[in-house]
Amino acid sequence: MDGLKPGDPRYLKRRVKVCSLDVHPTEKALVVHYEVEATILGELGDPMVGERKECQKIVRLRSLNANTDTSSLARKVVEECRLIHPSKLREVEQLLFYLQNRKQSNDNQEKKHISPRDFKPYTGVELDEEASIGSIDEYIELLYEDIQDKIRGATLIFQLARNPDNLEELIQNETVLGALARVLREDWKQSVDLATTIIYVFFCFSSFSQFHGLVTHFKIGALCMNIIEHELKRYDLWQDELQKKKKNQNLKKEHEKSLRKYQSLLIKQEQLLRVALCLLLNLAEDTRTELKMRNRNIVHMLVRLLDREDGDLLLMVVSFLKKLSIFLENKNDMAETLAVEKLAQLVPCEHEELLSTTLRLLLNLSFDTSLRSQMVRASFVPKLSSLLGKSARMCILYHISMDDRFKSMFADTDCIPQLMKMVFDRGEEKIDVELISLCINLAANKSNAQVMCEGTGLKMLMKRAVKLKDVLVMKMIRNLSQHNGPTKSLFLDHVGDLAAQISEQEAEEFVIECLGTLANLTIPDLDWELVLKEYNLVPYLKNRLKPGSAEDDLILEVVIMIGTVSTDDSCAAMLAKSGIIPALIVLLNAKQEDDEFVCQILYVFYQMVFHEATRDVIIKDTQAPAYLIDLMHDNNAEIRKVCDNTLDIIAECDEEWRNKIRTEKFRWYNGQWLEMVENRQMDETGEPFLYGEDGESFGNRDLLERPDLFYSPGAEGFKDPWGLGDTNDGSIFNQQSLAE
């Protein structure tokens, strides 16, 4: 369309619209996002065909450093880049200031190894001559000669491509990339050097997102997949051949010769694999392209490469796996190929960047429960315990510690002493969330708790928690307090410190943990009555039972605390006299839909009916037994169990409630039978039979006082829950026996 002009039948109208400015994620550069809108106009100027394309331009700022005047540089950028309107000057200046002060993240450091400028021709391919962009046609002609000339031509082109400023000009020459792609497709099996060098050239283009379409156009990604697959097969053949010669004593000298040749070939092969993977990793920015790679088993190929020893190649393989691991399908492929077992060979390793990348890959995989199991089987707990310090390692251990099956394994390593030292070394500074979260999980195991509390461990934790009001440390202490045995006895020295925190002045979340810790202290030697009196806890506990007086978590902990102290006779009496039981009933009404609240309140009633001093209060002065009867057949098994046990005690101590309880149990066990009998009293018209034979109405009498309902033990549908058996008059029982 270069020849079109106004007045021609077709006239091209082109408009450029700048959308936004941003900073480059890894380089000192600005990225200008803009749209190009092209419209073909007809003879009368009407639009006929229109197309819109999103583009971006990278403005590199090589001179930008800590001493650069960003205001002057911003003006220069706006002047030289026609895409940026002068009104954007202030925005450009702010972006430059950000770039000037931006620190390189770990991810940026991780990508340093795939910068085009880092790749240099290896021994045997380097050239003494220096490439010139003006001689590009001569280099293209070399690609049509023999293999050595092709290698020389490709190497000179690679020298040019390593400089990003030359890429645009290379693209303008339509022949060069087409010739390189053709040579790679036809001759890659003939020369590893040639294949490696040409892939290097395309890698340089793949380092920039705007050139990905170009690389894809020549199908270089698919070709790289073919090359990797072929090289993996060659590697297996080399291994088999070496093993055969090694086993044959007659071929010992030949084995040594083959080994030297193998090592030379291996160096070149791994260089080829590395650059091919670099190119594929760049193209995998597009998830659709990544999916195509996955369909061609890229994960299986990468896992096979984990057996190699070259640090740079392994770094690229692990980096690729880390990127792939964020998708479920790829993660499942890694589980299927037992990638975790192979990654165990890299932990620990001397290559710090490789170790760091491996740990981040393992962190991604550790979210899966089956892969966590593989990590444990691969001895990652002791491996990572010896490498504590960085958050990735701590997070992996944290994920492993989430499973109760694996918590005890930490007790056999030096992990816990290291963790305790790290906690104490923080002084009054805030503890890292990863560190304290791991400690909280581990404290839930009895063996780990014993190690944590050794020496002055518990004392130091209590001191920090109380002094700094550290909720997370107190949560860890609460987990420690749940274990029976010597660990729990150590808390006797700290009961006063914990009770002193139970007040309305303290933060609720901190009080919750203190209450939970105290509630765990079911120690026979602990004088709860003295604790309640000395720290005046009864008024606080009673006030907090009021619905809405605090968060539900705090109210629940108060109920649990009351249940614990109610095991003591004198404490139970003190609580009963204070009016806590009616308060619990009010709370039970308010929280009747919350099974946890209901179960814990019923447990308090269960504890109190044990003691004679509080039993009468429960039975005679409250409606607690009635609530227990109502909940006797609740859907929750734990609630039913507590109700049954409590009602059994009440039935033994009070005759009136015993009869009510037995009646209710009779109704429950024989509900279906009673309903059937009542239906038999209906006449043919469907009207209920409301009167006995003597004309007396049964409407105001108890159903169980109706003699016509008493059948023999063989009556269908009748259940005898108490095993009373036959009576003298042939009925199951008479009215007198029921009253008894």
XYZ file of C-alpha atoms in Angstrom:
740
model
C 0.000 0.000 0.000
C 3.043 2.269 -0.160
C 1.787 3.914 -3.367
C -1.626 4.938 -2.086
C -2.448 8.620 -1.774
C -5.556 10.797 -1.374
C -7.747 10.569 -4.443
C -6.793 6.951 -5.197
C -9.644 4.421 -5.115
C -8.094 3.150 -1.954
C -6.597 5.508 0.566
C -4.919 4.263 3.785
C -5.481 6.342 6.886
C -3.197 5.498 9.826
C -3.588 6.760 13.385
C -1.372 6.074 16.422
C -2.806 6.309 19.931
C -0.610 6.036 23.034
C -2.390 4.058 25.746
C -0.024 3.899 28.681
C 3.525 4.114 29.998
C 5.163 1.570 32.284
C 8.567 0.432 33.470
C 10.268 -2.666 32.099
C 10.066 -5.513 34.649
C 13.755 -6.472 34.470
C 15.689 -3.787 32.598
C 16.272 -0.061 33.032
C 13.787 0.877 30.342
C 10.359 2.386 29.750
C 7.661 0.481 27.905
C 5.306 2.545 25.728
C 2.028 0.761 24.980
C 0.231 2.165 21.939
C -2.386 1.259 19.352
C -2.048 1.576 15.593
C -5.370 1.963 13.795
C -5.270 1.574 10.012
C -8.337 2.297 7.876
C -8.711 1.958 4.110
C -10.972 4.672 2.718
C -13.025 4.429 -0.446
C -13.224 6.941 -3.312
C -15.626 9.125 -1.356
C -13.548 8.947 1.807
C -15.780 6.384 3.468
C -13.996 3.765 5.610
C -13.993 0.390 3.872
C -11.667 -1.833 5.908
C -10.259 -1.123 9.366
C -7.752 -2.895 11.581
C -6.401 -2.130 15.063
C -3.184 -3.525 16.472
C -1.686 -3.202 19.953
C 2.050 -2.504 19.976
C 4.755 -1.568 22.421
C 8.075 0.214 22.203
C 10.908 -0.225 24.678
C 12.918 2.916 25.476
C 16.190 1.735 27.055
C 17.931 4.050 29.500
C 21.535 2.857 29.585
C 22.803 6.067 31.164
C 20.378 5.876 34.113
C 22.184 5.437 37.419
C 22.001 6.627 41.016
C 23.416 10.068 40.112
C 21.271 10.743 37.022
C 19.142 13.924 36.942
C 15.775 12.317 36.248
C 14.143 15.640 35.284
C 16.657 16.285 32.496
C 16.529 12.684 31.329
C 12.725 12.787 31.229
C 12.779 15.862 28.965
C 15.261 14.135 26.669
C 13.107 10.991 26.470
C 9.993 13.007 25.577
C 11.883 14.971 22.927
C 13.368 11.911 21.212
C 10.431 9.519 21.453
C 7.640 10.842 19.240
C 5.155 8.396 20.735
C 5.250 10.175 24.102
C 3.242 13.400 24.215
C 4.835 16.367 26.097
C 1.913 16.286 28.534
C 3.316 12.976 29.822
C 6.545 14.626 31.024
C 5.639 14.476 34.710
C 4.648 10.806 34.450
C 7.903 9.949 32.662
C 9.871 11.682 35.410
C 8.109 9.649 38.104
C 8.769 6.397 36.265
C 12.430 7.276 35.891
C 12.660 8.046 39.595
C 11.143 4.620 40.340
C 13.632 2.885 38.032
C 16.497 4.782 39.615
C 15.593 3.492 43.088
C 14.287 0.035 42.191
C 16.105 -2.859 43.771
C 16.553 -6.058 41.836
C 14.328 -8.824 43.177
C 15.222 -12.480 43.377
C 13.221 -13.164 40.245
C 15.240 -10.557 38.342
C 18.456 -12.092 39.590
C 17.164 -15.465 38.542
C 16.768 -14.223 34.958
C 20.316 -12.931 34.679
C 21.463 -16.253 33.269
C 19.198 -15.934 30.216
C 20.269 -12.501 29.062
C 21.352 -12.496 25.394
C 24.590 -10.730 26.234
C 25.571 -13.547 28.589
C 25.672 -16.123 25.830
C 29.001 -16.337 24.069
C 30.190 -18.867 21.487
C 31.927 -21.736 23.255
C 35.335 -23.157 22.390
C 35.534 -24.306 18.806
C 32.960 -21.880 17.455
C 34.335 -18.472 18.451
C 35.657 -16.229 15.615
C 38.459 -13.702 15.502
C 36.562 -11.414 13.127
C 33.991 -8.894 14.304
C 30.570 -8.830 12.676
C 29.200 -5.724 10.946
C 25.539 -5.038 10.265
C 26.513 -3.720 6.826
C 27.853 -7.136 5.820
C 24.683 -9.065 6.638
C 24.167 -10.112 3.005
C 27.614 -11.766 2.973
C 26.712 -13.698 6.153
C 23.487 -14.867 4.555
C 25.398 -16.204 1.538
C 27.557 -18.287 3.895
C 24.399 -20.106 5.006
C 24.192 -21.684 1.532
C 27.720 -23.152 1.635
C 29.109 -26.182 3.465
C 28.672 -26.877 7.206
C 31.733 -24.933 8.360
C 30.736 -21.858 6.356
C 27.213 -22.145 7.694
C 28.583 -22.215 11.250
C 30.732 -19.151 10.488
C 27.793 -17.242 8.946
C 25.464 -18.141 11.822
C 28.080 -17.129 14.391
C 28.570 -13.703 12.795
C 24.810 -13.153 12.715
C 24.665 -14.198 16.374
C 27.258 -11.520 17.190
C 24.916 -8.960 15.702
C 21.809 -10.378 17.385
C 23.410 -10.179 20.836
C 23.069 -6.406 20.584
C 19.330 -5.599 20.981
C 19.775 -2.457 18.896
C 20.434 -4.616 15.829
C 17.297 -6.759 16.127
C 14.973 -4.299 14.400
C 17.357 -4.004 11.455
C 17.749 -7.790 11.221
C 13.978 -8.133 11.038
C 13.847 -5.692 8.140
C 15.991 -8.121 6.158
C 13.411 -10.788 5.351
C 15.996 -13.239 4.053
C 18.197 -13.643 7.106
C 15.710 -15.241 9.522
C 14.140 -17.388 6.824
C 17.570 -18.697 5.813
C 18.526 -19.425 9.431
C 15.253 -21.277 10.043
C 15.716 -23.339 6.876
C 19.304 -24.300 7.751
C 18.286 -25.270 11.283
C 15.407 -27.386 10.038
C 17.542 -29.205 7.455
C 20.959 -29.524 9.091
C 20.515 -29.597 12.897
C 21.325 -33.324 13.064
C 24.565 -32.851 11.124
C 26.190 -30.355 13.473
C 25.518 -29.591 17.149
C 27.582 -26.400 16.784
C 25.423 -25.164 13.909
C 22.162 -25.986 15.695
C 23.312 -24.320 18.905
C 24.429 -21.127 17.180
C 21.230 -20.697 15.155
C 19.054 -21.319 18.218
C 21.160 -18.662 19.976
C 20.115 -16.174 17.303
C 16.426 -16.928 17.699
C 16.826 -16.880 21.476
C 17.956 -13.265 21.218
C 14.661 -12.428 19.501
C 12.658 -14.493 22.002
C 14.019 -12.355 24.848
C 11.565 -9.633 23.768
C 7.851 -10.270 23.805
C 7.184 -8.268 20.633
C 9.318 -10.736 18.631
C 7.629 -13.905 19.898
C 5.273 -13.940 16.952
C 8.258 -13.861 14.616
C 9.921 -16.845 16.334
C 6.644 -18.742 16.327
C 6.141 -17.978 12.632
C 9.266 -19.953 11.776
C 8.170 -22.797 14.131
C 11.411 -22.616 16.054
C 9.722 -23.671 19.319
C 8.433 -26.929 17.829
C 11.839 -27.558 16.271
C 13.535 -27.039 19.646
C 11.191 -29.612 21.191
C 12.233 -32.102 18.477
C 15.894 -31.359 19.112
C 15.584 -31.830 22.882
C 13.744 -35.116 22.437
C 16.384 -36.354 20.005
C 19.273 -35.354 22.276
C 17.701 -37.166 25.228
C 17.582 -40.357 23.164
C 21.216 -39.859 22.109
C 22.194 -39.443 25.754
C 20.523 -42.746 26.664
C 22.370 -44.495 23.825
C 25.690 -43.060 25.024
C 24.992 -44.298 28.531
C 24.097 -47.796 27.336
C 27.205 -48.011 25.179
C 29.487 -46.893 27.997
C 27.947 -49.371 30.422
C 28.457 -52.257 27.996
C 32.121 -51.366 27.443
C 32.674 -50.846 31.155
C 31.389 -54.338 31.989
C 33.536 -55.978 29.283
C 37.097 -56.304 30.576
C 38.440 -56.736 27.022
C 37.140 -53.303 26.081
C 38.630 -51.427 29.039
C 40.928 -49.202 26.937
C 38.168 -48.578 24.434
C 35.904 -47.602 27.348
C 38.382 -44.954 28.502
C 38.616 -43.561 24.986
C 34.829 -43.552 24.613
C 34.475 -41.871 27.997
C 36.690 -38.961 26.940
C 34.744 -38.596 23.696
C 31.467 -38.815 25.624
C 32.503 -36.043 27.988
C 33.392 -33.795 25.053
C 30.093 -34.491 23.326
C 28.197 -34.012 26.581
C 29.518 -30.474 27.010
C 28.247 -29.453 23.566
C 24.953 -31.272 24.006
C 24.233 -29.552 27.309
C 25.019 -26.164 25.778
C 22.512 -26.937 23.023
C 19.904 -28.098 25.537
C 20.414 -25.037 27.664
C 19.848 -22.473 24.920
C 16.902 -24.448 23.508
C 15.255 -24.448 26.938
C 15.975 -20.735 27.356
C 14.164 -20.025 24.112
C 11.208 -22.234 25.076
C 10.992 -20.630 28.514
C 10.735 -17.203 26.887
C 8.023 -18.386 24.504
C 6.130 -19.947 27.424
C 5.109 -16.453 28.513
C 2.079 -17.140 26.329
C 0.002 -19.756 28.167
C -1.327 -21.128 24.883
C 2.222 -21.836 23.736
C 2.998 -23.357 27.124
C -0.003 -25.668 26.754
C 1.351 -26.893 23.423
C 4.662 -27.675 25.119
C 2.852 -29.536 27.875
C 1.008 -31.615 25.279
C 4.395 -32.632 23.928
C 5.557 -33.819 27.371
C 7.852 -30.920 28.222
C 7.600 -31.799 31.929
C 8.807 -35.365 31.339
C 11.743 -34.068 29.300
C 12.727 -31.593 31.980
C 12.524 -34.146 34.778
C 14.806 -36.468 32.817
C 17.343 -33.645 32.612
C 17.485 -33.367 36.405
C 20.006 -36.228 36.374
C 22.607 -34.016 34.676
C 25.511 -32.421 36.545
C 25.983 -29.147 34.684
C 24.940 -26.382 37.086
C 23.824 -23.900 34.417
C 21.695 -26.480 32.621
C 20.143 -27.622 35.904
C 19.375 -24.014 36.797
C 17.519 -23.582 33.526
C 15.636 -26.873 33.961
C 14.548 -26.051 37.522
C 13.579 -22.499 36.518
C 11.397 -23.904 33.741
C 9.797 -26.445 36.091
C 9.133 -23.689 38.614
C 7.238 -21.680 36.013
C 5.267 -24.721 34.882
C 4.439 -25.829 38.442
C 1.818 -23.139 38.972
C -0.601 -25.083 36.740
C -2.398 -28.152 38.058
C -1.771 -30.325 35.005
C 1.972 -29.667 35.081
C 2.105 -30.274 38.821
C 0.405 -33.633 38.302
C 2.941 -34.511 35.604
C 5.742 -33.751 38.077
C 4.114 -36.022 40.649
C 3.789 -38.789 38.053
C 7.449 -38.545 37.013
C 8.680 -38.484 40.667
C 10.334 -35.113 40.173
C 10.623 -34.596 43.945
C 12.980 -37.569 44.310
C 15.289 -36.123 41.665
C 15.134 -32.649 43.169
C 16.327 -34.166 46.443
C 19.730 -34.621 44.765
C 20.032 -30.829 44.482
C 19.337 -30.088 48.162
C 21.785 -29.063 49.400
C 24.191 -27.982 46.656
C 27.025 -25.457 46.361
C 25.373 -23.575 43.499
C 23.504 -20.964 45.562
C 21.229 -19.745 42.766
C 20.338 -23.305 41.788
C 19.574 -24.156 45.423
C 17.395 -21.076 45.831
C 15.434 -21.814 42.630
C 15.021 -25.470 43.598
C 13.581 -24.483 46.966
C 11.087 -22.136 45.329
C 10.008 -24.955 43.002
C 9.604 -27.262 45.994
C 7.566 -24.571 47.732
C 5.154 -24.516 44.786
C 4.886 -28.298 44.876
C 4.475 -28.463 48.658
C 0.909 -27.162 48.420
C -0.046 -30.648 47.183
C -0.510 -33.254 49.944
C 0.760 -36.206 47.875
C 3.883 -34.296 46.850
C 4.491 -33.363 50.491
C 4.450 -37.079 51.255
C 7.054 -37.606 48.517
C 9.193 -34.887 50.092
C 9.073 -36.617 53.463
C 10.018 -39.956 51.894
C 12.906 -38.213 50.128
C 14.233 -37.060 53.558
C 13.530 -33.389 52.981
C 12.763 -32.778 56.667
C 16.379 -33.306 57.826
C 17.731 -31.780 54.605
C 15.779 -28.550 55.041
C 16.334 -28.510 58.794
C 20.039 -28.097 58.112
C 19.321 -25.174 55.755
C 17.022 -23.047 57.920
C 17.174 -19.303 57.474
C 15.364 -18.345 54.288
C 11.620 -18.019 53.974
C 11.221 -20.562 51.130
C 12.794 -23.290 53.239
C 10.715 -22.323 56.249
C 7.499 -22.337 54.212
C 8.170 -25.822 52.838
C 8.692 -27.136 56.361
C 5.559 -25.294 57.439
C 3.514 -27.062 54.766
C 4.967 -30.435 55.795
C 4.199 -29.695 59.454
C 0.518 -29.153 58.615
C 0.105 -32.934 58.375
C -0.085 -34.629 61.785
C 1.624 -37.712 60.338
C 4.854 -35.813 59.790
C 5.056 -33.581 62.884
C 6.899 -36.178 64.981
C 9.703 -36.429 62.401
C 10.972 -32.987 63.395
C 11.825 -34.186 66.908
C 14.578 -36.419 65.505
C 16.366 -33.528 63.752
C 18.121 -30.404 64.984
C 15.288 -28.317 63.508
C 13.495 -27.494 66.774
C 16.574 -26.245 68.681
C 17.407 -24.042 65.682
C 13.871 -22.678 65.558
C 13.873 -21.902 69.285
C 17.206 -20.122 68.945
C 15.881 -18.069 66.043
C 12.822 -17.090 68.101
C 14.910 -16.031 71.103
C 17.477 -14.210 68.957
C 14.751 -11.859 67.720
C 14.728 -10.174 71.129
C 11.855 -7.719 71.165
C 11.652 -7.518 67.376
C 8.698 -9.026 65.547
C 9.144 -12.694 64.674
C 8.780 -13.653 61.016
C 5.368 -15.126 60.319
C 6.870 -18.202 58.611
C 9.041 -18.955 61.643
C 6.389 -18.637 64.338
C 3.767 -20.429 62.190
C 6.079 -23.427 61.869
C 6.679 -23.380 65.636
C 2.926 -23.276 66.319
C 2.350 -26.346 64.136
C 5.214 -28.297 65.663
C 4.096 -27.466 69.210
C 0.923 -29.493 68.570
C 3.006 -32.690 68.744
C 3.908 -34.130 72.156
C 7.489 -35.138 71.278
C 8.209 -31.738 69.744
C 6.663 -29.987 72.751
C 9.011 -31.773 75.124
C 12.018 -30.614 73.094
C 10.699 -27.033 72.974
C 10.179 -26.890 76.736
C 13.591 -28.324 77.621
C 15.717 -26.184 79.899
C 14.377 -22.643 79.979
C 12.429 -22.948 76.734
C 8.946 -22.516 78.211
C 10.118 -19.813 80.592
C 11.639 -17.763 77.766
C 8.510 -18.132 75.629
C 6.253 -17.023 78.501
C 8.490 -14.067 79.211
C 8.350 -12.872 75.605
C 4.614 -13.488 75.204
C 3.615 -11.653 78.391
C 6.023 -8.776 77.946
C 5.261 -8.077 74.276
C 1.647 -9.318 74.311
C 2.660 -11.527 71.393
C -0.471 -13.385 70.265
C 1.345 -15.854 68.003
C 3.856 -16.859 70.668
C 0.956 -17.315 73.098
C -0.767 -19.493 70.487
C 2.367 -21.624 70.415
C 2.322 -21.829 74.235
C -1.325 -22.868 74.124
C -0.431 -25.772 71.841
C 2.354 -26.780 74.233
C -0.086 -26.815 77.158
C -2.384 -29.445 75.647
C -0.001 -32.380 76.143
C -0.304 -34.543 79.239
C 2.759 -35.573 81.168
C 5.839 -33.633 82.274
C 5.239 -30.832 79.764
C 1.923 -29.840 81.317
C 3.401 -29.903 84.848
C 5.888 -27.205 83.821
C 2.974 -24.764 83.490
C 2.364 -24.765 87.253
C 5.008 -22.047 87.563
C 3.224 -19.846 85.012
C -0.443 -20.093 86.031
C -0.258 -16.728 87.791
C 1.273 -15.026 84.743
C -1.511 -16.382 82.553
C -4.344 -15.551 84.983
C -3.051 -11.985 85.332
C -3.709 -11.417 81.608
C -7.432 -12.201 81.930
C -8.890 -8.719 82.079
C -10.983 -6.365 79.991
C -7.978 -4.083 79.465
C -6.078 -6.655 77.383
C -6.677 -7.251 73.680
C -9.316 -9.920 73.092
C -7.178 -12.044 70.774
C -4.428 -12.202 73.415
C -6.892 -13.063 76.201
C -8.348 -15.843 74.033
C -4.978 -17.599 73.886
C -4.359 -17.109 77.624
C -7.788 -18.530 78.482
C -7.245 -21.439 76.112
C -3.903 -22.197 77.753
C -5.400 -22.107 81.256
C -8.298 -24.300 80.155
C -5.786 -26.950 79.019
C -4.194 -27.166 82.476
C -6.058 -30.146 83.884
C -3.458 -30.667 86.620
C -4.549 -32.338 89.910
C -2.114 -30.242 91.967
C -3.498 -26.949 90.679
C -5.633 -25.049 93.209
C -8.202 -23.434 90.937
C -10.159 -21.892 93.823
C -7.092 -19.935 94.880
C -6.460 -18.779 91.303
C -10.069 -17.594 90.843
C -10.034 -15.671 94.107
C -6.567 -14.160 93.838
C -7.114 -12.815 90.330
C -10.852 -12.101 90.791
C -11.742 -14.075 87.666
C -15.336 -15.047 88.495
C -16.873 -11.606 87.697
C -14.945 -11.480 84.422
C -16.072 -14.979 83.435
C -19.712 -14.236 84.292
C -19.747 -10.918 82.395
C -18.245 -12.486 79.325
C -21.014 -15.110 79.178
C -23.515 -12.489 78.079
C -24.302 -12.930 74.361
C -22.723 -10.096 72.387
C -20.398 -9.038 75.217
C -17.373 -10.079 73.140
C -16.374 -12.015 70.033
C -17.743 -15.569 69.925
C -14.225 -17.012 70.104
C -13.618 -15.312 73.449
C -17.011 -16.312 74.885
C -16.389 -19.916 73.860
C -13.001 -19.939 75.591
C -14.686 -18.603 78.740
C -17.164 -21.519 78.655
C -14.303 -24.014 78.185
C -12.420 -22.400 81.061
C -15.490 -22.747 83.327
C -15.712 -26.415 82.355
C -12.081 -26.962 83.372
C -12.297 -25.248 86.772
C -15.636 -26.973 87.487
C -13.780 -30.241 88.017
C -12.838 -28.829 91.439
C -15.593 -29.144 94.113
C -15.008 -25.796 95.747
C -14.697 -23.986 92.400
C -17.942 -25.514 91.167
C -19.724 -24.323 94.301
C -18.256 -20.845 93.941
C -19.405 -20.618 90.330
C -22.885 -21.919 91.175
C -23.336 -19.308 93.887
C -22.213 -16.550 91.535
C -25.146 -17.156 89.181
C -23.060 -18.498 86.308
C -25.439 -21.417 85.645
C -28.430 -19.206 84.643
C -26.030 -17.176 82.511
C -24.976 -20.370 80.756
C -28.609 -21.255 80.082
C -29.214 -17.812 78.550
C -26.131 -18.328 76.399
C -27.365 -21.809 75.451
C -30.613 -20.296 74.203
C -28.737 -17.697 72.178
C -26.251 -20.180 70.645
C -28.481 -23.230 70.227
C -27.558 -23.464 66.525
C -23.830 -23.578 67.276
C -22.866 -27.162 68.138
C -19.522 -26.200 69.646
C -21.134 -23.777 72.094
C -23.894 -26.254 72.986
C -21.459 -29.105 73.584
C -19.155 -27.044 75.813
C -22.045 -25.631 77.899
C -23.446 -29.135 78.380
C -20.003 -30.273 79.487
C -20.100 -27.618 82.231
C -23.459 -29.028 83.394
C -21.960 -32.518 83.295
C -19.070 -31.439 85.520
C -21.353 -29.666 87.980
C -23.768 -32.564 88.538
C -20.820 -34.581 89.806
C -20.557 -32.375 92.885
C -23.249 -32.561 95.550
C -22.945 -28.841 96.288
C -23.801 -27.876 92.717
C -25.969 -30.836 91.752
C -29.005 -29.556 93.671
C -28.606 -26.118 92.107
C -28.592 -27.650 88.633
C -31.579 -29.952 89.312
C -33.855 -27.830 91.486
C -33.035 -24.201 90.752
C -32.495 -24.239 86.979
C -34.072 -25.579 83.843
C -30.847 -27.284 82.785
C -32.301 -30.843 82.977
C -35.157 -29.829 80.687
C -32.655 -28.524 78.138
C -30.700 -31.754 78.447
C -33.854 -33.763 77.700
C -34.585 -31.600 74.656
C -31.059 -32.172 73.356
C -30.969 -35.870 74.206
C -31.656 -36.794 70.574
C -29.636 -34.036 68.853
C -28.067 -34.815 65.474
C -24.581 -34.222 66.880
C -23.156 -37.420 68.384
C -20.975 -35.582 70.922
C -23.934 -33.573 72.209
C -26.010 -36.767 72.586
C -23.185 -38.435 74.479
C -22.774 -35.571 76.967
C -26.556 -35.356 77.458
C -26.912 -39.088 78.122
C -24.091 -39.143 80.659
C -25.410 -36.064 82.469
C -29.007 -37.294 82.507
C -27.909 -40.678 83.869
C -26.355 -38.924 86.860
C -29.453 -36.761 87.376
C -31.739 -39.834 87.172
C -29.751 -41.559 89.907
C -30.085 -38.579 92.251
C -33.648 -37.312 91.683
C -36.761 -39.492 91.434
C -38.958 -36.895 89.762
C -36.498 -36.241 86.957
C -35.844 -39.995 86.696
C -39.488 -40.585 85.777
C -39.466 -37.738 83.270
C -36.268 -39.013 81.692
C -37.595 -42.583 81.469
C -40.841 -41.349 79.955
C -38.998 -39.310 77.347
C -36.781 -42.262 76.488
C -39.875 -44.452 76.155
C -41.468 -41.943 73.820
C -38.298 -41.758 71.744
C -37.696 -45.492 71.462
C -41.355 -46.311 70.745
C -42.415 -43.205 68.848
C -43.290 -45.127 65.705
C -45.249 -47.769 67.666
C -47.190 -45.141 69.633
C -48.101 -43.357 66.427
C -49.380 -46.616 64.956
C -51.558 -47.300 68.031
C -53.033 -43.806 67.925
C -53.925 -44.309 64.281
C -55.878 -47.456 65.248
C -58.147 -45.290 67.379
C -59.461 -43.575 64.265
C -62.932 -44.653 63.164
C -63.892 -45.319 59.594
C -64.822 -41.680 59.015
C -61.353 -40.603 60.035
C -62.490 -38.949 63.282
C -60.182 -39.595 66.230
C -61.474 -41.875 68.994
C -61.194 -39.520 71.941
C -62.970 -41.473 74.682
C -62.465 -44.740 76.539
C -65.063 -47.401 76.908
C -66.468 -45.678 79.978
C -66.733 -42.404 78.136
C -63.769 -40.817 79.867
C -61.691 -38.497 77.706
C -57.972 -39.229 77.305
C -57.285 -35.724 76.128
C -55.945 -34.496 79.460
C -54.183 -37.668 80.545
C -50.634 -38.826 79.941
C -50.393 -41.138 76.951
C -48.569 -43.753 79.041
C -51.471 -43.943 81.506
C -53.726 -45.407 78.813
C -54.027 -49.175 79.573
C -55.271 -49.880 76.062
C -51.801 -49.046 74.702
C -50.008 -51.734 76.706
C -49.376 -54.781 74.557
C -47.587 -57.957 75.269
C -43.814 -58.187 74.614
C -44.572 -59.785 71.281
C -46.515 -56.767 70.073
C -45.155 -55.685 66.690
C -43.228 -52.433 66.714
C -42.842 -52.203 70.499
C -39.350 -51.667 71.941
C -38.375 -52.366 75.545
C -35.318 -50.144 76.048
C -34.870 -51.006 79.737
C -35.485 -54.781 79.515
C -38.291 -54.743 82.085
C -39.835 -57.979 80.765
C -43.288 -59.425 81.657
C -45.291 -58.353 84.728
C -47.771 -60.430 86.741
C -50.792 -59.258 84.823
C -49.341 -60.206 81.450
C -48.657 -56.632 80.285
C -45.237 -55.131 79.761
C -45.687 -53.167 82.960
C -48.576 -51.753 84.880
C -49.034 -48.215 86.047
C -47.525 -49.011 89.409
C -44.352 -50.423 87.885
C -44.010 -47.343 85.695
C -44.256 -45.077 88.725
C -41.609 -47.124 90.481
